[in-house]
PDB file of C-alpha atoms in Angstrom:
ATOM      1  CA  ARG A   1      -1.111 -11.802 -30.753  1.00 49.00           C
ATOM      2  CA  ARG A   2       2.662 -11.681 -30.395  1.00 60.00           C
ATOM      3  CA  THR A   3       3.312 -12.120 -26.663  1.00 65.00           C
ATOM      4  CA  SER A   4       1.927 -14.179 -23.798  1.00 78.00           C
ATOM      5  CA  THR A   5       0.600 -10.998 -22.165  1.00 86.00           C
ATOM      6  CA  ILE A   6      -2.866  -9.915 -23.172  1.00 91.00           C
ATOM      7  CA  PRO A   7      -2.771  -6.126 -23.677  1.00 92.00           C
ATOM      8  CA  PHE A   8      -4.817  -3.878 -21.432  1.00 94.00           C
ATOM      9  CA  GLY A   9      -8.161  -3.213 -23.076  1.00 95.00           C
ATOM     10  CA  TYR A  10      -8.348  -6.601 -24.777  1.00 95.00           C
ATOM     11  CA  GLU A  11      -9.317 -10.179 -23.986  1.00 95.00           C
ATOM     12  CA  LEU A  12      -8.532 -13.445 -25.678  1.00 94.00           C
ATOM     13  CA  GLY A  13     -11.158 -14.732 -28.097  1.00 94.00           C
ATOM     14  CA  GLU A  14     -12.655 -18.202 -27.985  1.00 94.00           C
ATOM     15  CA  ASP A  15     -10.103 -19.466 -30.498  1.00 92.00           C
ATOM     16  CA  GLY A  16      -7.302 -18.645 -28.047  1.00 88.00           C
ATOM     17  CA  LYS A  17      -5.525 -16.477 -30.620  1.00 89.00           C
ATOM     18  CA  THR A  18      -7.687 -13.486 -31.473  1.00 93.00           C
ATOM     19  CA  LEU A  19      -7.657 -10.358 -29.307  1.00 94.00           C
ATOM     20  CA  LEU A  20     -11.080  -8.847 -28.740  1.00 97.00           C
ATOM     21  CA  PRO A  21     -11.495  -5.260 -27.532  1.00 97.00           C
ATOM     22  CA  ILE A  22     -13.078  -4.531 -24.153  1.00 97.00           C
ATOM     23  CA  GLN A  23     -14.755  -1.193 -24.765  1.00 98.00           C
ATOM     24  CA  GLN A  24     -15.045  -0.228 -21.074  1.00 97.00           C
ATOM     25  CA  GLU A  25     -11.290  -0.655 -20.590  1.00 97.00           C
ATOM     26  CA  LEU A  26     -10.450   1.181 -23.809  1.00 97.00           C
ATOM     27  CA  ASP A  27     -12.697   4.097 -22.820  1.00 98.00           C
ATOM     28  CA  ALA A  28     -11.088   4.238 -19.366  1.00 98.00           C
ATOM     29  CA  TYR A  29      -7.615   4.136 -20.966  1.00 97.00           C
ATOM     30  CA  THR A  30      -8.536   7.092 -23.183  1.00 97.00           C
ATOM     31  CA  LYS A  31      -9.623   9.040 -20.115  1.00 98.00           C
ATOM     32  CA  ALA A  32      -6.447   7.936 -18.278  1.00 97.00           C
ATOM     33  CA  LYS A  33      -4.273   9.479 -21.002  1.00 96.00           C
ATOM     34  CA  GLN A  34      -6.026  12.791 -20.341  1.00 97.00           C
ATOM     35  CA  TYR A  35      -5.384  12.458 -16.598  1.00 97.00           C
ATOM     36  CA  LEU A  36      -1.672  12.037 -17.331  1.00 97.00           C
ATOM     37  CA  GLN A  37      -1.594  15.740 -18.213  1.00 96.00           C
ATOM     38  CA  THR A  38      -1.958  16.575 -14.502  1.00 97.00           C
ATOM     39  CA  CYS A  39      -1.318  13.352 -12.548  1.00 98.00           C
ATOM     40  CA  SER A  40       1.535  10.883 -12.189  1.00 98.00           C
ATOM     41  CA  TYR A  41       1.654   7.484 -13.886  1.00 98.00           C
ATOM     42  CA  ARG A  42       1.314   5.885 -10.439  1.00 98.00           C
ATOM     43  CA  GLU A  43      -1.846   7.859  -9.631  1.00 98.00           C
ATOM     44  CA  VAL A  44      -3.404   7.208 -13.015  1.00 98.00           C
ATOM     45  CA  ALA A  45      -2.527   3.491 -12.972  1.00 98.00           C
ATOM     46  CA  SER A  46      -4.146   3.192  -9.556  1.00 98.00           C
ATOM     47  CA  TRP A  47      -7.295   4.949 -10.818  1.00 98.00           C
ATOM     48  CA  LEU A  48      -7.358   2.818 -13.974  1.00 98.00           C
ATOM     49  CA  SER A  49      -7.028  -0.424 -12.011  1.00 97.00           C
ATOM     50  CA  ALA A  50      -9.798   0.602  -9.603  1.00 98.00           C
ATOM     51  CA  THR A  51     -12.093   1.746 -12.418  1.00 97.00           C
ATOM     52  CA  THR A  52     -11.711  -1.309 -14.648  1.00 97.00           C
ATOM     53  CA  LYS A  53     -11.006  -3.937 -11.964  1.00 96.00           C
ATOM     54  CA  ARG A  54      -8.049  -5.018 -14.083  1.00 96.00           C
ATOM     55  CA  PRO A  55      -4.585  -4.425 -12.664  1.00 96.00           C
ATOM     56  CA  ILE A  56      -2.068  -2.293 -14.512  1.00 97.00           C
ATOM     57  CA  SER A  57       1.153  -1.003 -13.008  1.00 96.00           C
ATOM     58  CA  ALA A  58       2.521   2.495 -13.414  1.00 97.00           C
ATOM     59  CA  GLN A  59       5.356   1.016 -15.491  1.00 97.00           C
ATOM     60  CA  GLY A  60       2.901  -0.962 -17.621  1.00 96.00           C
ATOM     61  CA  LEU A  61       0.816   2.146 -18.246  1.00 97.00           C
ATOM     62  CA  ARG A  62       3.892   4.191 -19.132  1.00 97.00           C
ATOM     63  CA  LYS A  63       5.090   1.499 -21.548  1.00 95.00           C
ATOM     64  CA  LYS A  64       1.672   1.315 -23.237  1.00 95.00           C
ATOM     65  CA  VAL A  65       1.453   5.104 -23.628  1.00 96.00           C
ATOM     66  CA  LEU A  66       5.014   5.437 -24.950  1.00 96.00           C
ATOM     67  CA  ASN A  67       4.593   2.524 -27.378  1.00 94.00           C
ATOM     68  CA  GLU A  68       1.415   4.115 -28.690  1.00 92.00           C
ATOM     69  CA  LYS A  69       3.167   7.454 -29.218  1.00 90.00           C
ATOM     70  CA  GLU A  70       6.086   5.722 -30.935  1.00 92.00           C
ATOM     71  CA  GLN A  71       3.696   3.863 -33.237  1.00 90.00           C
ATOM     72  CA  GLN A  72       1.928   7.123 -34.156  1.00 88.00           C
ATOM     73  CA  ILE A  73       5.254   8.741 -35.032  1.00 89.00           C
ATOM     74  CA  THR A  74       6.244   5.763 -37.182  1.00 88.00           C
ATOM     75  CA  GLU A  75       2.899   5.819 -38.994  1.00 87.00           C
ATOM     76  CA  SER A  76       3.122   9.553 -39.662  1.00 85.00           C
ATOM     77  CA  ARG A  77       6.602   9.123 -41.170  1.00 84.00           C
ATOM     78  CA  GLU A  78       5.312   6.398 -43.494  1.00 84.00           C
ATOM     79  CA  SER A  79       2.485   8.602 -44.762  1.00 72.00           C
TER      80      SER A  79
END
């Protein structure tokens, strides 16, 4: 864990340091990325928040998606 914000799709472990995946949120996030092909970030963030009962803003969703894409590009360059 590097920031005070717990990433969407994860929860803090009992030790207060470890991030544990929340499979329901991760599955919904995967589906949300597909919805972004035809819907706006605002629409998808609203759906994601309603589906998981965990708030995420359109800007937060956009940042998460872009950071993930950037990380994939960096990893492919290192390969």
